[in-house]
CSV table of C-alpha atoms and ligand atoms in Angstrom, one decimal:
chain,number,residue,atom,x,y,z
A,17,MET,CA,-30.4,-18.6,-8.5
A,18,LEU,CA,-28.2,-16.7,-5.9
A,19,LYS,CA,-26.8,-20.0,-4.4
A,20,GLY,CA,-23.1,-19.5,-3.3
A,21,ARG,CA,-22.9,-15.8,-4.1
A,22,HIS,CA,-21.6,-13.1,-2.0
A,23,ILE,CA,-23.7,-9.9,-1.1
A,24,ILE,CA,-21.2,-7.0,-0.7
A,25,GLU,CA,-22.9,-4.0,-2.3
A,26,SER,CA,-26.5,-3.1,-2.6
A,27,THR,CA,-26.0,-3.2,-6.6
A,28,ASP,CA,-24.7,-6.7,-6.5
A,29,LEU,CA,-28.2,-8.0,-7.4
A,30,SER,CA,-29.9,-7.4,-10.7
A,31,LEU,CA,-33.5,-6.1,-10.9
A,32,GLU,CA,-34.6,-9.6,-11.8
A,33,GLU,CA,-32.7,-11.2,-8.8
A,34,LEU,CA,-34.1,-8.6,-6.6
A,35,GLU,CA,-37.7,-9.4,-7.9
A,36,SER,CA,-37.4,-13.0,-7.0
A,37,LEU,CA,-35.9,-12.3,-3.6
A,38,PHE,CA,-38.8,-10.0,-2.9
A,39,GLN,CA,-41.3,-12.5,-4.1
A,40,LEU,CA,-39.8,-15.2,-1.7
A,41,ALA,CA,-39.8,-12.6,1.1
A,42,GLU,CA,-43.4,-11.8,0.7
A,43,ARG,CA,-44.2,-15.5,0.8
A,44,ILE,CA,-42.4,-15.6,4.1
A,45,VAL,CA,-44.2,-12.4,5.4
A,46,GLU,CA,-47.5,-14.1,4.7
A,47,ALA,CA,-46.7,-17.4,6.4
A,48,PRO,CA,-43.5,-17.5,8.3
A,49,GLN,CA,-44.2,-20.7,10.0
A,50,ARG,CA,-44.0,-22.6,6.7
A,51,PHE,CA,-40.4,-21.9,6.5
A,52,SER,CA,-39.4,-22.7,10.0
A,53,ASP,CA,-37.6,-25.8,8.9
A,54,ARG,CA,-35.8,-24.8,5.8
A,55,GLY,CA,-32.5,-23.9,7.6
A,56,ARG,CA,-32.4,-27.1,9.7
A,57,GLY,CA,-28.9,-28.4,10.0
A,58,LYS,CA,-27.3,-25.2,8.7
A,59,ILE,CA,-25.1,-22.8,10.6
A,60,LEU,CA,-24.7,-19.1,10.0
A,61,ALA,CA,-21.7,-17.3,11.4
A,62,THR,CA,-21.9,-13.6,12.6
A,63,LEU,CA,-18.6,-12.0,12.6
A,64,PHE,CA,-19.0,-8.5,14.2
A,65,TYR,CA,-15.7,-6.6,14.4
A,66,GLU,CA,-17.7,-3.7,15.8
A,67,PRO,CA,-20.9,-3.9,17.8
A,68,SER,CA,-24.2,-3.5,16.2
A,69,THR,CA,-26.8,-5.3,18.2
A,70,ARG,CA,-29.6,-4.4,16.0
A,71,THR,CA,-28.2,-5.8,12.9
A,72,ARG,CA,-26.8,-8.9,14.6
A,73,PHE,CA,-30.1,-9.7,16.2
A,74,SER,CA,-31.9,-9.3,12.8
A,75,PHE,CA,-29.6,-11.8,11.2
A,76,GLU,CA,-29.5,-14.2,14.1
A,77,ALA,CA,-33.3,-14.1,14.5
A,78,ALA,CA,-33.7,-14.7,10.8
A,79,MET,CA,-31.6,-17.9,10.9
A,80,LEU,CA,-33.1,-19.1,14.1
A,81,ARG,CA,-36.6,-18.6,12.5
A,82,LEU,CA,-35.5,-20.7,9.5
A,83,GLY,CA,-34.6,-23.6,11.9
A,84,GLY,CA,-30.9,-23.0,11.6
A,85,GLN,CA,-28.3,-22.2,14.2
A,86,VAL,CA,-25.8,-19.3,14.8
A,87,ILE,CA,-22.2,-19.1,15.9
A,88,GLY,CA,-19.9,-15.9,16.0
A,89,PHE,CA,-18.6,-13.0,17.9
A,90,SER,CA,-20.2,-9.6,18.6
A,91,GLU,CA,-17.0,-7.5,19.3
A,92,PRO,CA,-13.4,-8.1,18.1
A,93,GLY,CA,-12.0,-8.0,21.6
A,94,SER,CA,-13.4,-11.4,22.3
A,95,SER,CA,-12.2,-13.0,19.0
A,96,SER,CA,-9.1,-14.2,17.3
A,97,ALA,CA,-9.0,-10.9,15.4
A,98,ALA,CA,-7.9,-9.3,18.7
A,99,LYS,CA,-4.9,-11.6,18.4
A,100,GLY,CA,-4.1,-10.3,15.0
A,101,GLU,CA,-5.5,-12.9,12.8
A,102,SER,CA,-5.9,-11.7,9.2
A,103,ILE,CA,-9.4,-11.5,7.7
A,104,GLY,CA,-8.4,-14.1,5.1
A,105,ASP,CA,-7.4,-16.7,7.8
A,106,THR,CA,-10.5,-16.0,9.8
A,107,ILE,CA,-12.9,-16.5,7.0
A,108,ARG,CA,-11.2,-19.6,5.7
A,109,THR,CA,-11.4,-21.2,9.3
A,110,VAL,CA,-15.0,-20.1,9.7
A,111,GLY,CA,-15.8,-21.6,6.4
A,112,CYS,CA,-14.9,-25.0,8.0
A,113,TYR,CA,-17.7,-24.7,10.5
A,114,ALA,CA,-20.4,-22.6,9.0
A,115,ASP,CA,-22.5,-22.5,5.8
A,116,ALA,CA,-22.6,-18.6,5.4
A,117,ALA,CA,-21.0,-15.8,7.1
A,118,VAL,CA,-22.2,-12.3,8.1
A,119,MET,CA,-19.6,-9.6,8.5
A,120,ARG,CA,-19.7,-6.2,10.1
A,121,HIS,CA,-16.4,-4.3,10.1
A,122,PRO,CA,-15.4,-0.7,10.8
A,123,LYS,CA,-13.1,-0.7,7.8
A,124,GLU,CA,-14.5,-0.1,4.3
A,125,GLY,CA,-14.0,-3.1,1.9
A,126,ALA,CA,-13.4,-5.8,4.7
A,127,PRO,CA,-16.3,-7.9,3.5
A,128,ARG,CA,-15.0,-7.8,-0.1
A,129,LEU,CA,-11.6,-8.8,1.1
A,130,ALA,CA,-13.1,-11.8,3.1
A,131,SER,CA,-15.2,-12.9,0.0
A,132,LYS,CA,-11.9,-13.3,-1.9
A,133,PHE,CA,-10.8,-15.9,0.6
A,134,SER,CA,-14.1,-17.5,1.4
A,135,SER,CA,-15.5,-20.9,0.4
A,136,ILE,CA,-19.0,-19.9,1.8
A,137,PRO,CA,-21.2,-17.0,0.9
A,138,VAL,CA,-20.2,-13.6,2.7
A,139,ILE,CA,-23.0,-11.0,3.5
A,140,ASN,CA,-21.8,-7.5,4.2
A,141,ALA,CA,-23.6,-6.3,7.3
A,142,GLY,CA,-22.0,-2.8,7.2
A,143,ASP,CA,-18.5,-1.8,6.4
A,144,GLY,CA,-17.6,1.6,7.9
A,145,GLY,CA,-19.3,4.4,5.9
A,146,HIS,CA,-19.4,2.3,2.7
A,147,GLN,CA,-22.2,-0.2,2.2
A,148,HIS,CA,-24.9,-1.9,4.1
A,149,PRO,CA,-26.8,-3.9,1.5
A,150,THR,CA,-29.3,-5.7,3.6
A,151,GLN,CA,-30.5,-2.4,5.0
A,152,THR,CA,-31.2,-1.4,1.5
A,153,LEU,CA,-33.1,-4.6,0.8
A,154,THR,CA,-35.0,-4.0,3.9
A,155,ASP,CA,-36.1,-0.6,2.7
A,156,LEU,CA,-37.0,-1.9,-0.8
A,157,LEU,CA,-39.1,-4.6,0.6
A,158,THR,CA,-40.9,-2.2,2.9
A,159,ILE,CA,-41.8,0.2,0.0
A,160,ARG,CA,-42.9,-2.6,-2.2
A,161,ARG,CA,-44.9,-4.3,0.5
A,162,LEU,CA,-46.7,-1.1,1.9
A,163,LYS,CA,-46.9,0.8,-1.4
A,164,GLY,CA,-47.7,-1.9,-3.9
A,165,ASP,CA,-44.6,-1.3,-6.0
A,166,ILE,CA,-41.4,0.6,-6.1
A,167,SER,CA,-41.8,2.7,-9.4
A,168,ASN,CA,-43.9,5.9,-9.8
A,169,LYS,CA,-43.3,7.4,-6.4
A,170,THR,CA,-42.3,10.9,-5.0
A,171,ILE,CA,-39.7,9.8,-2.3
A,172,GLY,CA,-38.4,12.4,0.3
A,173,LEU,CA,-35.0,11.7,2.0
A,174,CYS,CA,-34.4,13.9,5.0
A,175,GLY,CA,-31.5,14.6,7.4
A,176,ASP,CA,-27.8,13.9,6.9
A,177,LEU,CA,-27.8,13.3,3.1
A,178,MET,CA,-23.9,13.9,2.9
A,179,PHE,CA,-22.6,11.2,5.1
A,180,GLY,CA,-25.5,8.9,5.5
A,181,ARG,CA,-24.5,5.6,3.8
A,182,THR,CA,-28.0,4.3,4.2
A,183,VAL,CA,-29.4,7.0,2.0
A,184,HIS,CA,-26.5,6.7,-0.6
A,185,SER,CA,-27.1,3.0,-1.2
A,186,LEU,CA,-31.0,3.2,-1.0
A,187,VAL,CA,-30.8,5.9,-3.7
A,188,ASN,CA,-28.4,3.9,-5.8
A,189,ALA,CA,-30.6,0.9,-5.7
A,190,LEU,CA,-33.9,3.0,-6.3
A,191,ALA,CA,-32.3,4.7,-9.2
A,192,GLN,CA,-32.6,1.3,-11.2
A,193,TYR,CA,-36.5,1.7,-11.0
A,194,ASP,CA,-38.7,4.1,-13.2
A,195,ASN,CA,-40.5,7.3,-12.9
A,196,LEU,CA,-39.4,8.3,-9.4
A,197,HIS,CA,-39.1,11.8,-8.2
A,198,PHE,CA,-36.5,12.3,-5.4
A,199,VAL,CA,-36.9,15.2,-2.9
A,200,PHE,CA,-33.6,15.7,-1.1
A,201,ILE,CA,-34.3,17.5,2.2
A,202,SER,CA,-31.2,18.5,4.2
A,203,PRO,CA,-29.5,21.3,6.0
A,204,PRO,CA,-27.2,23.2,3.5
A,205,GLU,CA,-24.1,21.7,5.3
A,206,LEU,CA,-25.3,18.2,4.7
A,207,THR,CA,-26.5,18.1,1.1
A,208,ILE,CA,-26.3,14.9,-1.0
A,209,PRO,CA,-22.9,14.4,-2.9
A,210,PRO,CA,-23.0,15.3,-6.6
A,211,TYR,CA,-21.8,11.8,-7.6
A,212,ILE,CA,-25.0,10.3,-6.3
A,213,LEU,CA,-27.1,12.9,-8.3
A,214,GLU,CA,-25.2,11.9,-11.4
A,215,GLU,CA,-26.5,8.2,-11.3
A,216,LEU,CA,-30.3,8.8,-11.0
A,217,GLY,CA,-30.9,7.5,-14.4
A,218,SER,CA,-34.0,8.7,-15.9
A,219,ASN,CA,-35.5,9.8,-12.6
A,220,THR,CA,-35.9,13.4,-11.5
A,221,TYR,CA,-35.0,15.3,-8.4
A,222,GLU,CA,-35.2,18.5,-6.3
A,223,GLN,CA,-33.2,19.7,-3.4
A,224,THR,CA,-34.6,21.8,-0.4
A,225,ASN,CA,-33.9,22.5,3.2
A,226,ASP,CA,-37.6,23.1,3.9
A,227,LEU,CA,-39.3,19.8,5.0
A,228,GLU,CA,-42.8,21.5,5.7
A,229,ALA,CA,-42.9,23.0,2.1
A,230,VAL,CA,-42.5,19.6,0.3
A,231,MET,CA,-44.4,17.4,2.9
A,232,GLY,CA,-47.8,17.4,1.0
A,233,LYS,CA,-46.2,15.8,-2.2
A,234,LEU,CA,-44.4,12.8,-0.7
A,235,ASP,CA,-45.5,9.3,-1.0
A,236,ILE,CA,-42.6,8.2,1.2
A,237,LEU,CA,-40.7,10.1,3.7
A,238,TYR,CA,-37.4,8.5,4.7
A,239,MET,CA,-35.9,10.1,7.9
A,240,THR,CA,-32.3,9.6,9.0
A,241,ARG,CA,-30.3,10.5,12.0
A,242,ILE,CA,-27.6,13.0,12.2
A,243,GLN,CA,-24.6,11.0,13.4
A,244,ARG,CA,-22.4,12.5,16.2
A,245,GLU,CA,-19.3,10.6,15.1
A,246,ARG,CA,-19.3,12.7,11.8
A,247,PHE,CA,-18.7,16.0,13.6
A,248,PHE,CA,-15.5,17.3,15.0
A,249,ASN,CA,-17.3,20.0,16.8
A,250,GLU,CA,-20.0,19.3,19.5
A,251,GLU,CA,-21.9,22.6,19.0
A,252,GLU,CA,-22.2,22.1,15.2
A,253,TYR,CA,-23.6,18.6,16.0
A,254,LEU,CA,-26.1,19.9,18.4
A,255,ARG,CA,-27.3,22.6,16.0
A,256,LEU,CA,-27.8,20.3,13.0
A,257,LYS,CA,-29.3,17.4,15.2
A,258,GLY,CA,-32.3,19.6,15.9
A,259,TYR,CA,-32.6,20.8,12.4
A,260,TYR,CA,-35.5,18.5,11.5
A,261,ILE,CA,-38.0,17.1,14.0
A,262,LEU,CA,-41.0,15.2,12.6
A,263,ASP,CA,-44.0,15.9,14.8
A,264,ALA,CA,-47.7,15.4,14.6
A,265,GLU,CA,-48.1,19.0,13.3
A,266,LYS,CA,-46.0,18.4,10.3
A,267,MET,CA,-47.6,14.9,9.7
A,268,GLU,CA,-50.9,16.9,9.2
A,269,LEU,CA,-49.4,18.3,6.0
A,270,ALA,CA,-48.8,14.8,4.5
A,271,LYS,CA,-50.9,12.6,2.3
A,272,GLU,CA,-53.1,10.2,4.0
A,273,ASP,CA,-51.3,7.3,2.5
A,274,MET,CA,-47.7,8.7,2.9
A,275,ILE,CA,-45.4,6.3,4.8
A,276,VAL,CA,-42.6,7.4,7.2
A,277,MET,CA,-39.6,5.2,7.2
A,278,HIS,CA,-36.4,5.4,9.3
A,279,PRO,CA,-33.5,2.8,9.5
A,280,LEU,CA,-33.4,3.1,13.4
A,281,PRO,CA,-32.2,3.8,15.9
A,282,ARG,CA,-33.6,7.3,15.9
A,283,VAL,CA,-32.5,10.1,18.1
A,284,ASP,CA,-34.6,13.3,18.2
A,285,GLU,CA,-35.6,13.5,14.5
A,286,ILE,CA,-39.0,11.7,14.9
A,287,ALA,CA,-41.1,12.8,18.0
A,288,PRO,CA,-42.5,9.9,19.9
A,289,GLU,CA,-46.1,11.2,19.3
A,290,VAL,CA,-45.6,10.2,15.6
A,291,ASP,CA,-45.4,6.5,16.6
A,292,ARG,CA,-49.1,6.5,17.1
A,293,ASP,CA,-49.8,7.6,13.5
A,294,PRO,CA,-50.5,4.6,11.3
A,295,ARG,CA,-48.3,6.2,8.6
A,296,ALA,CA,-45.2,5.5,10.9
A,297,VAL,CA,-44.0,2.3,9.6
A,298,TYR,CA,-40.4,2.1,11.1
A,299,PHE,CA,-41.0,-0.7,13.4
A,300,GLN,CA,-42.8,-2.7,10.7
A,301,GLN,CA,-39.6,-2.0,8.6
A,302,ALA,CA,-37.5,-3.6,11.3
A,303,LYS,CA,-39.7,-6.7,10.9
A,304,PHE,CA,-39.3,-6.7,7.1
A,305,GLY,CA,-35.7,-6.5,7.8
A,306,MET,CA,-35.8,-9.9,9.4
A,307,TYR,CA,-38.0,-11.4,6.7
A,308,ILE,CA,-35.8,-10.3,3.9
A,309,ARG,CA,-32.8,-11.7,5.6
A,310,MET,CA,-34.6,-15.0,5.9
A,311,ALA,CA,-35.2,-14.9,2.2
A,312,LEU,CA,-31.5,-13.9,1.5
A,313,ILE,CA,-30.2,-16.7,3.6
A,314,MET,CA,-32.4,-19.3,1.9
A,315,GLU,CA,-31.4,-18.0,-1.6
A,316,LEU,CA,-27.6,-18.0,-0.8
A,317,LEU,CA,-27.7,-21.4,0.7
A,318,GLY,CA,-30.0,-22.8,-2.0
A,319,LEU,CA,-32.6,-23.9,0.5
A,320,GLY,CA,-35.4,-23.7,-2.0
A,321,GLY,CA,-38.2,-21.2,-2.5
A,322,GLU,CA,-41.0,-23.5,-2.6
B,21,MET,CA,12.5,8.5,-38.8
B,22,LEU,CA,13.8,6.9,-35.7
B,23,ASN,CA,17.3,5.8,-35.9
B,24,ILE,CA,17.6,2.3,-34.6
B,25,ASN,CA,21.0,1.6,-35.9
B,26,GLY,CA,23.0,-0.6,-33.5
B,27,ILE,CA,19.9,-2.4,-32.1
B,28,LYS,CA,19.9,-5.9,-33.5
B,29,ARG,CA,17.3,-7.3,-31.2
B,30,GLY,CA,15.6,-5.0,-28.6
B,31,ILE,CA,13.1,-2.5,-27.8
B,32,VAL,CA,12.4,1.2,-28.5
B,33,ILE,CA,9.9,3.0,-26.4
B,34,ASP,CA,8.7,5.9,-28.5
B,35,HIS,CA,6.4,9.0,-28.2
B,36,ILE,CA,7.0,9.3,-24.5
B,37,LYS,CA,5.6,12.5,-23.2
B,38,PRO,CA,8.7,14.9,-22.6
B,39,GLY,CA,9.9,14.7,-19.0
B,40,LEU,CA,8.4,11.1,-18.5
B,41,GLY,CA,11.3,9.3,-20.2
B,42,PHE,CA,13.6,9.5,-17.0
B,43,LYS,CA,10.7,8.1,-14.9
B,44,ILE,CA,10.2,5.2,-17.1
B,45,PHE,CA,13.9,4.5,-17.4
B,46,ARG,CA,14.2,4.3,-13.6
B,47,GLU,CA,10.9,2.3,-13.3
B,48,LEU,CA,12.4,-0.3,-15.7
B,49,LYS,CA,15.6,-0.2,-13.7
B,50,LEU,CA,17.5,0.5,-16.8
B,51,ASP,CA,20.1,2.5,-14.8
B,52,GLU,CA,21.2,-0.8,-13.2
B,53,VAL,CA,21.7,-3.0,-16.3
B,54,ASP,CA,24.9,-4.0,-18.1
B,55,TYR,CA,23.7,-4.0,-21.7
B,56,THR,CA,23.3,-0.9,-23.9
B,57,THR,CA,20.5,1.4,-23.3
B,58,ALA,CA,19.8,5.0,-24.2
B,59,LEU,CA,17.5,7.7,-22.9
B,60,ILE,CA,16.9,10.6,-25.3
B,61,LYS,CA,15.2,13.6,-24.0
B,62,ASN,CA,13.3,16.3,-26.0
B,63,ALA,CA,13.8,14.8,-29.3
B,64,PRO,CA,11.9,16.6,-32.1
B,65,SER,CA,8.5,14.9,-32.8
B,66,ASP,CA,5.9,15.7,-35.6
B,67,LYS,CA,3.1,14.5,-33.3
B,68,LEU,CA,4.1,15.9,-29.9
B,69,GLY,CA,6.5,18.8,-30.7
B,70,THR,CA,9.1,17.0,-28.6
B,71,LYS,CA,9.2,13.7,-27.1
B,72,ASP,CA,11.3,11.4,-25.0
B,73,LEU,CA,12.4,8.0,-26.2
B,74,ILE,CA,14.3,4.9,-24.8
B,75,LYS,CA,16.4,2.5,-26.7
B,76,ILE,CA,17.1,-0.9,-25.1
B,77,ASP,CA,19.6,-3.3,-26.8
B,78,ASN,CA,18.1,-6.4,-25.2
B,79,GLU,CA,14.9,-8.3,-25.2
B,80,ILE,CA,13.3,-7.7,-21.8
B,81,ASP,CA,9.8,-8.3,-20.4
B,82,LEU,CA,8.0,-5.0,-20.1
B,83,ASP,CA,5.2,-4.5,-17.5
B,84,LEU,CA,2.6,-2.8,-19.8
B,85,ASP,CA,0.4,-2.0,-17.0
B,86,VAL,CA,3.1,0.1,-15.3
B,87,LEU,CA,4.0,1.8,-18.5
B,88,GLY,CA,0.4,2.4,-19.3
B,89,LEU,CA,-0.1,4.0,-15.9
B,90,ILE,CA,2.9,6.4,-16.4
B,91,ASP,CA,2.1,7.3,-20.0
B,92,PRO,CA,-0.8,5.5,-21.9
B,93,ASP,CA,0.1,7.4,-25.2
B,94,LEU,CA,3.5,6.0,-25.8
B,95,THR,CA,4.4,3.4,-28.4
B,96,ILE,CA,6.6,0.3,-27.9
B,97,CYS,CA,8.5,-1.0,-31.0
B,98,ILE,CA,10.0,-4.5,-31.0
B,99,ILE,CA,13.2,-4.5,-33.0
B,100,GLU,CA,14.7,-7.6,-34.8
B,101,ASN,CA,17.7,-7.2,-37.2
B,102,GLU,CA,17.6,-3.4,-37.0
B,103,GLN,CA,13.9,-3.6,-38.3
B,104,VAL,CA,10.6,-2.7,-36.4
B,105,VAL,CA,8.7,-6.0,-36.4
B,106,LYS,CA,6.0,-5.1,-34.0
B,107,LYS,CA,4.4,-1.9,-32.6
B,108,ILE,CA,2.5,-2.0,-29.4
B,109,LYS,CA,0.1,0.8,-28.5
B,110,LEU,CA,-0.7,1.0,-24.9
B,111,ALA,CA,-4.0,1.8,-23.3
B,112,LEU,CA,-5.0,2.5,-19.7
B,113,PRO,CA,-5.1,-0.9,-17.9
B,114,LYS,CA,-8.6,-1.9,-16.9
B,115,ALA,CA,-7.4,-3.1,-13.5
B,116,VAL,CA,-4.1,-2.3,-11.7
B,117,THR,CA,-3.0,-4.7,-8.9
B,118,GLY,CA,-0.4,-4.0,-6.4
B,119,ILE,CA,1.0,-0.6,-7.7
B,120,LEU,CA,-1.3,2.2,-6.4
B,121,GLN,CA,-2.2,2.7,-2.8
B,122,CYS,CA,-5.6,3.6,-1.5
B,123,LYS,CA,-5.6,7.0,-0.1
B,124,ASN,CA,-8.8,6.5,2.1
B,125,PRO,CA,-7.8,6.1,5.7
B,126,ARG,CA,-10.9,4.1,6.5
B,127,CYS,CA,-10.1,1.5,3.7
B,128,ILE,CA,-9.3,-2.0,4.9
B,129,THR,CA,-6.2,-2.0,2.7
B,130,SER,CA,-4.7,0.6,5.1
B,131,VAL,CA,-4.7,-1.7,8.1
B,132,GLU,CA,-4.8,-5.4,6.9
B,133,PRO,CA,-1.4,-6.8,6.2
B,134,HIS,CA,-0.5,-8.6,3.0
B,135,VAL,CA,-3.3,-7.2,1.1
B,136,GLU,CA,-2.7,-6.3,-2.7
B,137,THR,CA,-4.7,-3.3,-3.7
B,138,THR,CA,-6.7,-3.5,-7.0
B,139,PHE,CA,-7.9,-0.4,-8.7
B,140,LEU,CA,-10.4,-0.6,-11.5
B,141,LEU,CA,-10.7,1.9,-14.4
B,142,VAL,CA,-13.9,3.9,-14.2
B,143,ASP,CA,-13.2,6.7,-16.6
B,144,ALA,CA,-10.5,6.6,-19.2
B,145,ALA,CA,-10.8,10.2,-20.2
B,146,THR,CA,-9.9,11.6,-16.8
B,147,LYS,CA,-7.7,8.5,-15.8
B,148,ALA,CA,-10.0,7.9,-12.8
B,149,TYR,CA,-9.6,4.6,-10.9
B,150,LYS,CA,-11.6,3.3,-8.0
B,151,CYS,CA,-10.4,1.1,-5.2
B,152,GLU,CA,-12.0,-2.4,-5.5
B,153,TYR,CA,-12.4,-2.5,-1.8
B,154,CYS,CA,-13.8,0.9,-0.7
B,155,ASN,CA,-14.6,2.4,-4.1
B,156,SER,CA,-12.6,5.5,-3.3
B,157,ARG,CA,-11.6,7.2,-6.4
B,158,THR,CA,-8.1,8.2,-7.4
B,159,SER,CA,-6.9,10.0,-10.5
B,160,LEU,CA,-3.5,9.3,-11.9
C,8,ZN,ZN1,-9.7,1.6,-0.7
C-alpha cells in the first residue's frame, strides 16, 4: 500500500496506513526471525549530512535484520556533498544503486527537495528542527504496544515544549486519535507554541510547570531533553536543564501502569535510578524504533506483509 | 462606466486598490513597452471610493498568480472592438512558485542553489502561505 511512497512528515500517513504499518510491526516484534529474509538483494542508502549515530544505527540495523544491505555516508565531509553537489544530483545518483534512501540533513525541507528528484522512496530521518517522522512512528508503536491502544489516554509531555520537534510531531500525530487529554509540562520560558494547541482536534489539554502535581493522573509521561544548541546563554541553559529531574521519589506519585518514554539521548532529566523501574520503557522504545523501521522499509519496498 | 474608447483589442485592469496600480504597472514592465498604455490613479469608484486602473492597448499574457499576489480583488477586462468581452476575477493562487522567498534561515531553499521555492496557501482570509519545504509561514 505504501510501495514507492516518500515519508517526509509525520502526517504523511493516514490513520488507516498507520494501522496497517503497526500491525506489520507487531508481527515483526513477535517473531523477528520470520522476516530475516524479506530484504534480501535490496540496498538501503543512508545519507547523513549531519551525524546522528543513534538514528543511523536504527535504520541500518533494521535493513540488516531484513537481510538487506546498506551503503551511505555518516557525515557530509566524507561525501560528494562536500564538493558542492546538489541534493537533486546526489539523490538521482543514489537512485541508480539503492532501492530506498534515508536522509538526515541540518536544513529544513532537504528530504522534501530530494523526494522531488528521486526515483526511489526517500525517508526523512530528521531535517533541522522540522520533522523526524520515524521517531514519531516509534513513539506511537511504543504506546500502542505497551498500553493496548492509542486513544483514551492522559498523556504528559515534559521539558522543552517550545523547540522540541519530537514533541511537536508526536502531538500532531496523536491529535488524529480520540479522547486524549494532553498535559503540557514545561518551564514558563519553554511552553508549547499556540499553533500546536490549535490543532488538537476534539482532544483536551492543560498546561502547567508543576510535574509533581500532575504525575498521579498520567497514563504516559513523555520526557524530553533541554537542548543546549537552542540557547544563546549558557547560564540560562544550565538553569532550565535542571528544571525537571524525574527520580524515584516522583515515580512514587505515578500510577502503577504509567509508562515513562524518552526519545534518547537523555542528559539529566531522568535519574539513572529510574531505569530499574519497570515503568521506564525508553530502552524498549529504542527497540520498537528498529522494528517500526523494518516494517516501514518492507512497506515502501513492497516486500510483502505475509 | 469605464471609458475604454481608443482600445480596440486589449486589456483593462480595473478595481485596483489605490496605490497598487504603479506596482502592477512596473511588475508587468509596461513602462518599457512601445504600445499605448495608461495608468490612472485615484479614479472615483462606487465600490472602493477610489481605485487605480491600467489600460493596455495590446493583447498580452498576464501572469495571474503575480497579479493575484499583489491585489487579489482586482478585475481584468478583456476588450475587443471597444467592448468588454470577458471579465476575469482573481483569487489568491493556491500555490506560488518562484516569486516569494522563504525567510527561514534554516530552510534548505536558503542554501541549495537552483531551487525554486513553492508556497502553498493555508489561509485566504489572512493571505497566509507556507513554504512547501520547511512549512514556515509568510503573510503577504
Ligand atoms: Zn522554507
